[in-house]
CSV table of C-alpha atoms in Angstrom, one decimal:
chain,number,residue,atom,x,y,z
A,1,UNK,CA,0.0,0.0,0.0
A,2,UNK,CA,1.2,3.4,-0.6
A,3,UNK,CA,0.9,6.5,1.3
A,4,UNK,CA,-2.1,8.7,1.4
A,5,UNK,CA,-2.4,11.1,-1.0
A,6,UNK,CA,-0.9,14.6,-0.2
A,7,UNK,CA,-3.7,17.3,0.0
A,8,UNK,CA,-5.3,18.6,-2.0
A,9,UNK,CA,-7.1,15.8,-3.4
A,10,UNK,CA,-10.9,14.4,-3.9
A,11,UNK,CA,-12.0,10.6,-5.2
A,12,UNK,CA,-15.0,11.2,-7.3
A,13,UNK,CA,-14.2,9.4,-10.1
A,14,UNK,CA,-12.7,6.2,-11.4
A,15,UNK,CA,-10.2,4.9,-13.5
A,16,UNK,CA,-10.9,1.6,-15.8
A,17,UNK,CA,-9.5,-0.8,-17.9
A,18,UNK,CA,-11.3,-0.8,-20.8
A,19,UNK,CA,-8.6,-3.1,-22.8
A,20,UNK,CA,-4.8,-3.4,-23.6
A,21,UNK,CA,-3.9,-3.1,-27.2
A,22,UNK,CA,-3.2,-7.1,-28.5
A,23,UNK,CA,-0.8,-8.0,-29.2
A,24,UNK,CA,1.4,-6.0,-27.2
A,25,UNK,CA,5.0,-5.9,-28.2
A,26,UNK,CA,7.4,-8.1,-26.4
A,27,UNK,CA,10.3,-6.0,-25.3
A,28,UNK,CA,10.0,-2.2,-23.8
A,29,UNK,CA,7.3,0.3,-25.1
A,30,UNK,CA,8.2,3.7,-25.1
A,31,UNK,CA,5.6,6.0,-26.1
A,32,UNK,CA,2.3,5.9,-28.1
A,33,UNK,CA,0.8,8.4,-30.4
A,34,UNK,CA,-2.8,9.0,-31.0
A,35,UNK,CA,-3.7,9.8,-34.5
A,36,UNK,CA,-5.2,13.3,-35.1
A,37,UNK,CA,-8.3,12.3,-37.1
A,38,UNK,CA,-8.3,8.8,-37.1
A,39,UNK,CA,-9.1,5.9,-34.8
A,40,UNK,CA,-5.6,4.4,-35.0
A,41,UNK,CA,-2.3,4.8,-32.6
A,42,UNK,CA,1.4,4.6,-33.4
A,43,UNK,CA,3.6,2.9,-30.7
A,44,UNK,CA,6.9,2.6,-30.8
A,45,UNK,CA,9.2,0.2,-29.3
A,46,UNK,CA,12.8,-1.0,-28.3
A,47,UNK,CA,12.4,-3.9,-30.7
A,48,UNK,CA,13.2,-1.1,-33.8
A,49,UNK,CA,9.8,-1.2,-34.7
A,50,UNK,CA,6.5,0.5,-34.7
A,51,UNK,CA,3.0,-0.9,-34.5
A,52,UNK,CA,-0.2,0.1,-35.8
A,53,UNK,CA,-3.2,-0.3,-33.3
A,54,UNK,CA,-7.1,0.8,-34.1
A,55,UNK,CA,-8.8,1.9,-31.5
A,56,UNK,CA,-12.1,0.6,-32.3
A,57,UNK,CA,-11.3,-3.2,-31.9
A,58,UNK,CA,-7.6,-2.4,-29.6
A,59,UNK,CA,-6.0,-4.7,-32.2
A,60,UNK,CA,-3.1,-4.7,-34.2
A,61,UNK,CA,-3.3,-3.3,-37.7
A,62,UNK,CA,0.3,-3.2,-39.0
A,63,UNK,CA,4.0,-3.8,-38.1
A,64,UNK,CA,6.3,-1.3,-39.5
A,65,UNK,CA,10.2,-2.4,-39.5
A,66,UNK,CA,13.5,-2.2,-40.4
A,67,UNK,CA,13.7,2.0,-40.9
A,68,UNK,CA,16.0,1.8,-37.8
A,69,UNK,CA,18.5,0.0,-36.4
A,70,UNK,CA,18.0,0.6,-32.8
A,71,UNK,CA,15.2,1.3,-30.6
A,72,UNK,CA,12.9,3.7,-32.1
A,73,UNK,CA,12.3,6.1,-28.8
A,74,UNK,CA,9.6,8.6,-30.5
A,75,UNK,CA,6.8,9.4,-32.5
A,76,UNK,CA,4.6,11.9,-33.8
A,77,UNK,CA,1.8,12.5,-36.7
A,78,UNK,CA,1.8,15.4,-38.7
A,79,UNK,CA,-1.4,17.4,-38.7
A,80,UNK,CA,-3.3,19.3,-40.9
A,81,UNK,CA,-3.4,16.8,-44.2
A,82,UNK,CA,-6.2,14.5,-45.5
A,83,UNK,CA,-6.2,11.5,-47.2
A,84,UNK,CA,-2.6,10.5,-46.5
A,85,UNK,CA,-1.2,9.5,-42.8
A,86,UNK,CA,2.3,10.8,-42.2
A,87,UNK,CA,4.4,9.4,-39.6
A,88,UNK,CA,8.0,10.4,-37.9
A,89,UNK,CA,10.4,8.4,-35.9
A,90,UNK,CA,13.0,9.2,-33.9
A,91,UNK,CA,15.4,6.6,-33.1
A,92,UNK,CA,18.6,5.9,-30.8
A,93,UNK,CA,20.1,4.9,-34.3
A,94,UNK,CA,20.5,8.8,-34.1
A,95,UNK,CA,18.4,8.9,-37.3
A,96,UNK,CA,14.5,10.6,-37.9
A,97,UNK,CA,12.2,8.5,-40.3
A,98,UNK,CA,9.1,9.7,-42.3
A,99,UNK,CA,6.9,7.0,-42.9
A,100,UNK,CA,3.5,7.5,-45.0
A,101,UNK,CA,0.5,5.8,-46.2
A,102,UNK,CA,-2.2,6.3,-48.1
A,103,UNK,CA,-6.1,6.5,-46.9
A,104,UNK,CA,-8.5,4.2,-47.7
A,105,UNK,CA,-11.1,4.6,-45.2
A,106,UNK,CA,-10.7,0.8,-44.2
A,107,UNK,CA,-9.5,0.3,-40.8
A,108,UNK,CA,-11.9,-2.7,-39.9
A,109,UNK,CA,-9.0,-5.3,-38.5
A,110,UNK,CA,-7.6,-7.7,-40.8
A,111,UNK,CA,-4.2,-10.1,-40.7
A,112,UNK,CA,-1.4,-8.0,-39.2
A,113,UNK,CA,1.7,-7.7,-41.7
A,114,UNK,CA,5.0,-6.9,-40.7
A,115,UNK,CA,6.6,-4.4,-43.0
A,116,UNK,CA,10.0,-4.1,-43.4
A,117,UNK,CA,12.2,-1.4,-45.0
A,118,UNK,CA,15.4,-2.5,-44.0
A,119,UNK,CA,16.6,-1.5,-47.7
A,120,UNK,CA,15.2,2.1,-47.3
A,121,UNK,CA,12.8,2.2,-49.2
A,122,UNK,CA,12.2,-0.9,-51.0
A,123,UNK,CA,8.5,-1.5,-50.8
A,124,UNK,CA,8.0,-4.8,-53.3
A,125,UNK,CA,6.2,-6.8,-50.8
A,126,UNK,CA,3.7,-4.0,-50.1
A,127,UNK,CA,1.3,-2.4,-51.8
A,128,UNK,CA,1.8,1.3,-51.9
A,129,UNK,CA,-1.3,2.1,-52.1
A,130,UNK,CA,-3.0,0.6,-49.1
A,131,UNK,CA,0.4,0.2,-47.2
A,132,UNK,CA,3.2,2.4,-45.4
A,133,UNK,CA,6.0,3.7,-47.3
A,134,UNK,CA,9.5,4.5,-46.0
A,135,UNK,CA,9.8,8.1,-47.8
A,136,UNK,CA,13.0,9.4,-46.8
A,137,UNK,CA,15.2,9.4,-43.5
A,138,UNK,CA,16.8,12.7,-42.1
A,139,UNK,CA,20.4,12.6,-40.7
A,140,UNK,CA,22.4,15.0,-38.5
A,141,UNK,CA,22.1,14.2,-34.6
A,142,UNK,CA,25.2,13.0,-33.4
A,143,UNK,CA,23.8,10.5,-31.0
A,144,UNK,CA,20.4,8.9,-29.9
A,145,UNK,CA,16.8,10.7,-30.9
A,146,UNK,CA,14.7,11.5,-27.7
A,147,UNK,CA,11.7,13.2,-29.2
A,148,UNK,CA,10.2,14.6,-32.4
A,149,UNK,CA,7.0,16.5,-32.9
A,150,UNK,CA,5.7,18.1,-35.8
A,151,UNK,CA,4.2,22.5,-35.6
A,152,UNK,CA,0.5,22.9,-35.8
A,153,UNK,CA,0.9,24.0,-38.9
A,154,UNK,CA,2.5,20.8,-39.8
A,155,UNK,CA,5.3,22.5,-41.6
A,156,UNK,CA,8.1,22.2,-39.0
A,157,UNK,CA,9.1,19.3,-37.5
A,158,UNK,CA,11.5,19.9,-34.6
A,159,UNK,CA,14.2,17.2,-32.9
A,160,UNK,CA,15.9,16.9,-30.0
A,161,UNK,CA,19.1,14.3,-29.1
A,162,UNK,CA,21.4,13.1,-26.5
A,163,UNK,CA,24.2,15.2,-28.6
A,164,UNK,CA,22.6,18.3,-26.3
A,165,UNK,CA,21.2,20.0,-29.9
A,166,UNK,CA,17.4,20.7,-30.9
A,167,UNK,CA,16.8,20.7,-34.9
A,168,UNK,CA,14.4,22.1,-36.7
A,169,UNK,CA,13.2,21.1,-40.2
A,170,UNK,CA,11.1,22.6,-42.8
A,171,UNK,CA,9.3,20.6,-45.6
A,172,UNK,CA,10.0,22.2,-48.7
A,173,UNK,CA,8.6,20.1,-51.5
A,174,UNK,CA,7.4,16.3,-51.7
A,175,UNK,CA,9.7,14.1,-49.5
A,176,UNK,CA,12.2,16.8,-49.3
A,177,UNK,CA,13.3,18.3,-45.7
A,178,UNK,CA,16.0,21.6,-45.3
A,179,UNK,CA,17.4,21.8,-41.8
A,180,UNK,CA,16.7,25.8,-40.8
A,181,UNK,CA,17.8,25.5,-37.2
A,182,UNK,CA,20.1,23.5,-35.1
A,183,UNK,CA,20.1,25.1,-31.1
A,184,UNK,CA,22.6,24.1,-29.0
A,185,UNK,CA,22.0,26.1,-25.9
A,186,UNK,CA,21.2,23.1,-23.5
A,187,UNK,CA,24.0,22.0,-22.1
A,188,UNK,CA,23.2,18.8,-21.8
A,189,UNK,CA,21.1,15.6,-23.2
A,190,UNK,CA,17.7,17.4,-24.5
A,191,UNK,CA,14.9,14.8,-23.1
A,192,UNK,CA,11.4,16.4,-25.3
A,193,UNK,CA,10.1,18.9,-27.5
A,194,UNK,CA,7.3,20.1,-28.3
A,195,UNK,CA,5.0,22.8,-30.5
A,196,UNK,CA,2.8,25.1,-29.1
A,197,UNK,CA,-0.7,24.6,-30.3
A,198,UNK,CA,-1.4,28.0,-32.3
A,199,UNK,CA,2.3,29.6,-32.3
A,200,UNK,CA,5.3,29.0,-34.0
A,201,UNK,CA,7.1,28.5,-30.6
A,202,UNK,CA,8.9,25.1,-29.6
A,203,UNK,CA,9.6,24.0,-25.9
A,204,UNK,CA,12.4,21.7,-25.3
A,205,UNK,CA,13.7,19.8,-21.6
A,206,UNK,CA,16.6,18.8,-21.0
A,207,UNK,CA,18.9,16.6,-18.5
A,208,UNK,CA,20.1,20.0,-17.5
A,209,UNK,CA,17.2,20.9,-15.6
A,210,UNK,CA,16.1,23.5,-17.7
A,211,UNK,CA,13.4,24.3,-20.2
A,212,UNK,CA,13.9,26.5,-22.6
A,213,UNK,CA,11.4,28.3,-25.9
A,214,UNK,CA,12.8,28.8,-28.8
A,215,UNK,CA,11.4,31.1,-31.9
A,216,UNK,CA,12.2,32.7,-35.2
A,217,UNK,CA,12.7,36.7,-35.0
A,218,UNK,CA,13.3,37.8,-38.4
A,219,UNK,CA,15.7,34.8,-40.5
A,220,UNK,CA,16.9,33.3,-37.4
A,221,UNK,CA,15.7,30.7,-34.4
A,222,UNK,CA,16.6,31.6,-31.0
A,223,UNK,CA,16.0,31.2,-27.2
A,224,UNK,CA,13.1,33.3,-25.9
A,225,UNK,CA,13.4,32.3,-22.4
A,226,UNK,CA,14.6,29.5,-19.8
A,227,UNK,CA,12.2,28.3,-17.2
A,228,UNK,CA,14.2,27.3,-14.2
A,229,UNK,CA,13.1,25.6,-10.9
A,230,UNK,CA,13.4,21.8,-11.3
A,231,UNK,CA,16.2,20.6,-9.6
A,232,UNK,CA,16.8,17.5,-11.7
A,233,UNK,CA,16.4,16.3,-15.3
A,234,UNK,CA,13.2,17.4,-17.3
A,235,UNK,CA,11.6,14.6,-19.3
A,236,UNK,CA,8.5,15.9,-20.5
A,237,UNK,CA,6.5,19.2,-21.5
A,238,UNK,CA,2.8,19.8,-23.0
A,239,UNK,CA,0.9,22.7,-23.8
A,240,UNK,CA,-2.4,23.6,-22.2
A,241,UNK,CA,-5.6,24.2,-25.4
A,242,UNK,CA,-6.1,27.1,-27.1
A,243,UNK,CA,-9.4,26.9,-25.2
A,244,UNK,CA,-9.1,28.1,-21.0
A,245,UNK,CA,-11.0,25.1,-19.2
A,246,UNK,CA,-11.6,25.0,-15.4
A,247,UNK,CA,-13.2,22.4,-13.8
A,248,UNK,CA,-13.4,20.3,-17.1
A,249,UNK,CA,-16.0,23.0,-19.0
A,250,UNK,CA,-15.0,25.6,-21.2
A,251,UNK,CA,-14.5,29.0,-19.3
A,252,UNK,CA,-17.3,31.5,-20.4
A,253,UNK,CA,-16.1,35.2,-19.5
A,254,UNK,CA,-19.2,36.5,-19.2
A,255,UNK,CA,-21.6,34.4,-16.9
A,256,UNK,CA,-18.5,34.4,-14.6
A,257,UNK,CA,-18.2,36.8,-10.9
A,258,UNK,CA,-16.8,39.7,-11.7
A,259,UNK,CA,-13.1,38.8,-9.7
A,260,UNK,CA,-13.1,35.8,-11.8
A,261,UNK,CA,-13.8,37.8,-14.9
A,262,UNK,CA,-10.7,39.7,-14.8
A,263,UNK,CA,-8.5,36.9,-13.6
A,264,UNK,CA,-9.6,34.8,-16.8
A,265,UNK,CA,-8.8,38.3,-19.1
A,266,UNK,CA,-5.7,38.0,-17.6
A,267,UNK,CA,-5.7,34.2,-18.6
A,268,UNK,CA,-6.6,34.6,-21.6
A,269,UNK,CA,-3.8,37.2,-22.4
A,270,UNK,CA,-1.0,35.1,-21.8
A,271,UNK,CA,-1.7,32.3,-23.8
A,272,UNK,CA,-1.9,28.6,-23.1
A,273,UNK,CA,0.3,27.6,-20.2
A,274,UNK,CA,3.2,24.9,-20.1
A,275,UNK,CA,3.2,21.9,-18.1
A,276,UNK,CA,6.2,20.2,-17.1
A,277,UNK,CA,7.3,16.7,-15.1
A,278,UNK,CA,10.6,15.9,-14.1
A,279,UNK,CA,12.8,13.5,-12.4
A,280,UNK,CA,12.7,16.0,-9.1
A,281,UNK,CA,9.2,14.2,-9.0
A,282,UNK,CA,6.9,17.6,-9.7
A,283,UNK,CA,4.9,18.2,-12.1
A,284,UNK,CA,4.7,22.8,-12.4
A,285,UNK,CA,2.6,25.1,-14.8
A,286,UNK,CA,4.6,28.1,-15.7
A,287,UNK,CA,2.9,30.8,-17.7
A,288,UNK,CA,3.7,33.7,-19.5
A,289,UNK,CA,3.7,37.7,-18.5
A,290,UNK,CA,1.8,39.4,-21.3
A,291,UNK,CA,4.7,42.3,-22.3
A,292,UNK,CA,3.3,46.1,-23.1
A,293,UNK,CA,3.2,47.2,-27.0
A,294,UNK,CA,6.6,49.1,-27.7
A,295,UNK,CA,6.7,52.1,-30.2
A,296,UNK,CA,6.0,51.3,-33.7
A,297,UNK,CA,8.4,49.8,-35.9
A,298,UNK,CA,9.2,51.8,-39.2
A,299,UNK,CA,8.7,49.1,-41.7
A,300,UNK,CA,11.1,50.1,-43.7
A,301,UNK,CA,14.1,50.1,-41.0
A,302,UNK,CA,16.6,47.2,-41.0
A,303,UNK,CA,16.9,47.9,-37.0
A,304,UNK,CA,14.2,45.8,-34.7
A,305,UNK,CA,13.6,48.0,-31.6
A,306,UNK,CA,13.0,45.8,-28.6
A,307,UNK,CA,13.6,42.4,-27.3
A,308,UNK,CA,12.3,39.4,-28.6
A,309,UNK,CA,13.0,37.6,-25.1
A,310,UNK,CA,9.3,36.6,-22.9
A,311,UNK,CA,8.9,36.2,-19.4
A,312,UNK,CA,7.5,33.1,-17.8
A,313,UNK,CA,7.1,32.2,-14.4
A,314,UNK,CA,6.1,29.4,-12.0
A,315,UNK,CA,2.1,29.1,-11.5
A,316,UNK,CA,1.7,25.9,-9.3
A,317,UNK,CA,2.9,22.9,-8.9
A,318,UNK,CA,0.6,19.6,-9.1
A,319,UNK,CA,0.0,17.7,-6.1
A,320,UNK,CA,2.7,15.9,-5.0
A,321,UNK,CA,1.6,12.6,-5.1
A,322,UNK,CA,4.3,10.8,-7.2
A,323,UNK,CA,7.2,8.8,-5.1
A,324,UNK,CA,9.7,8.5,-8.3
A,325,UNK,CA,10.8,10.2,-11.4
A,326,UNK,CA,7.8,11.7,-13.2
A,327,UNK,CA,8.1,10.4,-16.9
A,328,UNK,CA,5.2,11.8,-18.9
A,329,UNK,CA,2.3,14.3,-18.5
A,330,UNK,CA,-0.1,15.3,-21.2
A,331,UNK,CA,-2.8,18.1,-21.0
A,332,UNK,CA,-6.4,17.4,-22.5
A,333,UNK,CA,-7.3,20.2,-25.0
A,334,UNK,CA,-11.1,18.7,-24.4
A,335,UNK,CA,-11.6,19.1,-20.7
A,336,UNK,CA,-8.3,20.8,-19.5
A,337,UNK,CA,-7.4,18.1,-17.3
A,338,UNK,CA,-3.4,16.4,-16.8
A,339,UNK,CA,-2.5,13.2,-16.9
A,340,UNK,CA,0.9,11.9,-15.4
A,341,UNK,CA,2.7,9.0,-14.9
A,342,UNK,CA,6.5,7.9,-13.5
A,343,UNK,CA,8.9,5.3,-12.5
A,344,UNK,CA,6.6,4.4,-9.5
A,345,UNK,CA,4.0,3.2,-12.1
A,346,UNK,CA,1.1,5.5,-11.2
A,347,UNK,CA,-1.7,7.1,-13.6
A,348,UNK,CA,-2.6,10.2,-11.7
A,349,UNK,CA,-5.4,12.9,-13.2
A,350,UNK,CA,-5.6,16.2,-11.8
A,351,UNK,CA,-8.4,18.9,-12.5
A,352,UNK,CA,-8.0,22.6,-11.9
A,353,UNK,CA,-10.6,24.2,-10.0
A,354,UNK,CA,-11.7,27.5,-8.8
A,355,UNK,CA,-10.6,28.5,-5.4
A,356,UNK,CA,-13.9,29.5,-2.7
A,357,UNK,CA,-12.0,32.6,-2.0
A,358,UNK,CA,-11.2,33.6,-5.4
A,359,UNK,CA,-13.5,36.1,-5.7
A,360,UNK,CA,-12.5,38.1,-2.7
A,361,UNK,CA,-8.9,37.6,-3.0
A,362,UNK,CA,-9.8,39.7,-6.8
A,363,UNK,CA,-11.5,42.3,-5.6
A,364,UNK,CA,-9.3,43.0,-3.1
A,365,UNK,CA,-6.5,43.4,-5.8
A,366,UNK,CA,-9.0,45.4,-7.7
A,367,UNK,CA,-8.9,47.7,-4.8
A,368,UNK,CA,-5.4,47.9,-4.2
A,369,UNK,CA,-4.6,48.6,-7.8
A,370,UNK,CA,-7.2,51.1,-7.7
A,371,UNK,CA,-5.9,52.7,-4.5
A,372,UNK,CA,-2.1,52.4,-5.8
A,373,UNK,CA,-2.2,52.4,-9.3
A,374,UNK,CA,-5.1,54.9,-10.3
A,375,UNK,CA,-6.8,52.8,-12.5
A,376,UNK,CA,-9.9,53.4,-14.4
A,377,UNK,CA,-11.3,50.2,-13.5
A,378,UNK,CA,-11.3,48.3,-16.7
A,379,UNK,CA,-8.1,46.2,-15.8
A,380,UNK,CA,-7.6,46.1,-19.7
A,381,UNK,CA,-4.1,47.1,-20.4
A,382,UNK,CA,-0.5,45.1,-19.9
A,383,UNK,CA,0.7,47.3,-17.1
A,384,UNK,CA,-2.8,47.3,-15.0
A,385,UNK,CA,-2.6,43.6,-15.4
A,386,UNK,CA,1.3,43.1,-14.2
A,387,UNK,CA,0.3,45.5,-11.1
A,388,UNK,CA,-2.1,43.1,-10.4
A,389,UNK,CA,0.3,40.2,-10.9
A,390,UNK,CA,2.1,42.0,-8.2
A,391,UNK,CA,-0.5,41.8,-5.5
A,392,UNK,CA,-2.1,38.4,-6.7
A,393,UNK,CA,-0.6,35.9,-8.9
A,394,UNK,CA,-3.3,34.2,-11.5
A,395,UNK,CA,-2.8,31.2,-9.5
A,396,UNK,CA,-4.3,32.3,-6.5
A,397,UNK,CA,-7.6,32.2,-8.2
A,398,UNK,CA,-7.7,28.5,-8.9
A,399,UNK,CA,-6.3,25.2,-7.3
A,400,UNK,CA,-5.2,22.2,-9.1
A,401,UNK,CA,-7.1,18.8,-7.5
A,402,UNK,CA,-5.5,15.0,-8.0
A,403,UNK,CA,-9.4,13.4,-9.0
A,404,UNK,CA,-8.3,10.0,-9.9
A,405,UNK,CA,-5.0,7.8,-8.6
A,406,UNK,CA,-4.3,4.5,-9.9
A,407,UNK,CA,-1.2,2.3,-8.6
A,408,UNK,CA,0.4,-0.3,-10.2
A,409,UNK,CA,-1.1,0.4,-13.6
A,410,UNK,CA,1.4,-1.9,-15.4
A,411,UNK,CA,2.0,-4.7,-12.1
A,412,UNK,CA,5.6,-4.3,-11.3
A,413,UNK,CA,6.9,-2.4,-14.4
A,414,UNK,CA,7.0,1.1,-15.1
A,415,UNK,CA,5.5,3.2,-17.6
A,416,UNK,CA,6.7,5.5,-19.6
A,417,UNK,CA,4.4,7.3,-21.6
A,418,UNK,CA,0.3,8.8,-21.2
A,419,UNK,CA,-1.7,11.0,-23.5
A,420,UNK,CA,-5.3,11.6,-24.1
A,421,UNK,CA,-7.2,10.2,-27.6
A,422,UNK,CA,-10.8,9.9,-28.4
A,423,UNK,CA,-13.0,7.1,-27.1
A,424,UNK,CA,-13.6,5.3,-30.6
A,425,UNK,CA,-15.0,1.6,-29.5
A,426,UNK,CA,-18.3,0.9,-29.1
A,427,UNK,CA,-19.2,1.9,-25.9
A,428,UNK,CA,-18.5,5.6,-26.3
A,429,UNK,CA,-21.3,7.7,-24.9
A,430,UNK,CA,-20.8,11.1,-26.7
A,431,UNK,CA,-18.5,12.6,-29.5
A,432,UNK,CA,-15.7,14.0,-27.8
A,433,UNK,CA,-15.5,11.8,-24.8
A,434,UNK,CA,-11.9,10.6,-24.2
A,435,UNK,CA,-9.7,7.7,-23.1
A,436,UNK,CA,-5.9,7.6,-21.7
A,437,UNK,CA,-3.1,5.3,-23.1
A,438,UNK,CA,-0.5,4.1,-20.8
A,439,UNK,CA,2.6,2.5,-22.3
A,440,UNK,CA,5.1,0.7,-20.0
A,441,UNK,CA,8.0,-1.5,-19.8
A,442,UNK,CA,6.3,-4.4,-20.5
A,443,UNK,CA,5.7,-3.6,-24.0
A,444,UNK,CA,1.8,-3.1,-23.3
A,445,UNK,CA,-0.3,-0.3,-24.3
A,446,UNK,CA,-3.3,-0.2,-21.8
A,447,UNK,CA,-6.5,1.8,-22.6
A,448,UNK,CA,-8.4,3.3,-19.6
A,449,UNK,CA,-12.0,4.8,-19.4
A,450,UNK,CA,-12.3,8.0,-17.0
A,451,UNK,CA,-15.5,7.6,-15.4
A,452,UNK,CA,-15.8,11.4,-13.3
């Protein structure tokens, strides 16, 4: 038995099994990938290979092998394209496939078929039109993969290695990738990366404790700021929705209290909010200080008044209810709720909620700043809002709860991945009702029904 769960907490809800994905692969899972508009998942594994499982039936669709010659340690989907599935892979090989495939519209479950590409390429025992393709591989990284994730756009698709470097690549024509970045700030192995959901902004962790956000300012990528805090290595980051979500509802503005109306402006402002885990065992949210408009820039100068740099700072931390290195967290875009999961082989979901006192603790900064700062009551601009940061920080007005707690997810092994996909089997109750994926050690990909 473990310990009880440090407060804050509540036990409304459940976590069940609905089904592990079959069959499940036989050696180490490391991370699975929901598709963005399909019913299918991408799982890669330490046996060089990637499998193919639909989500309707939790079986096996297709084996893809031989693009790598070591473990393939990440995944990711592009977005944004129809009729044709595009896959990358980042492996400790040190290399980054693009795999791609062609849309029928049938994903009943048939026969499994391993595919291999050992010979790059060579596709004569598949069909190319029903089948995935090896299109092209992209070299550079020194040393082994960690993590690759495509831009919302689906036009970037950034790297990250154990050779301390993130790389960023633009597609530039059919199969055809042009490195435009390579950052080499960290100063040490770069764990993640990952887009921001509407910007062109990339987050990257790394075994140097630090995350940093990187973006383009004119022709060239650079760092935009370093969140520090975590006193050990970072191994995951996620991006809150586009969407602000408390209590797992979308946040209407206008039928809120009036406190909470101005903290949600201020929300709204800065943008979705990052979420980090990290072998120090937290999980944080750090968000970002909307920055005043400077003078306007002569288009016709070649000089670029002001800094491009951003300031982000430490919201909350989750409860701390993990006993080992935290591994993976993902955010829901749908309900705004976290999933986590570590080396102590936990699933943990946490809901932010308002605080009872959050509407005094507003007005009460509305006062002061009215006292102090002679405002005219509207709280609309940059400075009003960072006086107010001053005398209460955004995250006094909501609380972050651990709803759901499962132990020994995976028995004795532990996991090393979680993310959020759509329910698509047959006992879904409503569109956009959602299921978690937890992928372990012992090469299983489990699929669990929140029941709140």
């Amino acid at each position: 038995m473990s310990n009880p769960l440090s407060s804050p907490y509540a036990s409304p809800g459940h976590l069940t099994l609905l089904s592990p994905l079959t069959p499940p692969s036989l050696s180490r899972a490391w991370l699975t990938a929901p598709h963005p508009t399909l019913p299918i998942v991408a799982t890669c594994s330490s046996d060089k290979s990637v499998r193919i499982y639909s989500l309707t039936s939790f079986t096996l669709l297709s084996t893809i092998s031989g693009g790598h010659k070591r473990s393939v340690r990440s995944c990711a989907w592009k977005p944004g394209i129809k009729g044709e599935s595009v896959l990358a892979t980042g492996s400790f090989d040190a290399s980054v496939g693009v795999w791609k495939r062609w849309e029928s519209g049938d994903l009943n479950p048939r026969p499994e078929r391993e595919l291999d590409f050992t010979d790059k390429g060579d596709t004569d025992n598949a069909d190319e039109d029903e089948e995935w393709r090896f299109a092209l591989v992209l070299d550079g990284h020194d040393s082994e993969v960690k993590s690759v994730d495509w831009s919302a756009g689906g036009n970037f698709l950034a790297t990250c290695s154990r050779d301390k470097s993130v790389w960023i690549w633009e597609e530039v024509g059919e199969d055809d990738f042009e490195t435009i970045a390579v950052l080499q700030e960290h100063t040490a192995d770069v764990k993640c990366v990952a887009w921001h959901p509407e910007e062109e902004m990339l987050a990257s962790g790394s075994y140097d404790d630090e995350i940093r956000l990187w973006r383009e300012e004119v022709d060239d990528w650079g760092c935009v700021a370093v969140l520090r805090g975590h006193e050990s290595t970072v191994w995951a980051v996620g991006w809150e929705g586009i969407k602000v979500k408390v209590g797992g509802h979308d946040m209407n503005v206008q039928t809120l209290l009036e406190g909470r109306q101005e903290w949600a402006k201020r929300r709204e402002r800065s943008g979705p909010r990052l979420v980090s885990c990290s072998d120090d065992q937290t999980i944080r949210i750090w968000r970002r200080k909307p920055r005043e408009k400077g003078p306007a820039q002569n288009p016709l100068s070649i000089i670029r008044t002001g800094s491009s740099e951003e300031e982000w700072v430490e919201e909350a931390r989750l409860p701390p209810n993990h006993e080992r290195a935290v591994y993976a967290v993902a955010w829901s875009h749908r309900t705004g709720r976290i999933v986590s999961t570590g080396g102590d082989g936990r699933i943990i979901v946490y809901e932010e909620r308002w605080k009872p006192e959050a509407e005094k603790v507003d007005m009460m900064a509305t006062a002061n700043l009215a006292v102090n700062g002679e405002s005219n009551g509207d709280h609309s601009t940059i400075a009003e809002e960072n006086a107010m940061d001053e005398n209460h920080d955004t995250q006094n007005a909501t609380e972050w709860i651990a709803i759901i707690e499962v132990e020994g997810a995976h028995g004795v092994f532990e996991i090393n991945h979680v993310c959020w996909a759509l329910r698509a089997d047959r006992g879904k109750t409503y569109d956009d009702e959602e299921v978690i994926l937890s992928t372990g050690d012992d090469g299983v990909v489990k699929v669990w029904f929140l029941d709140v």
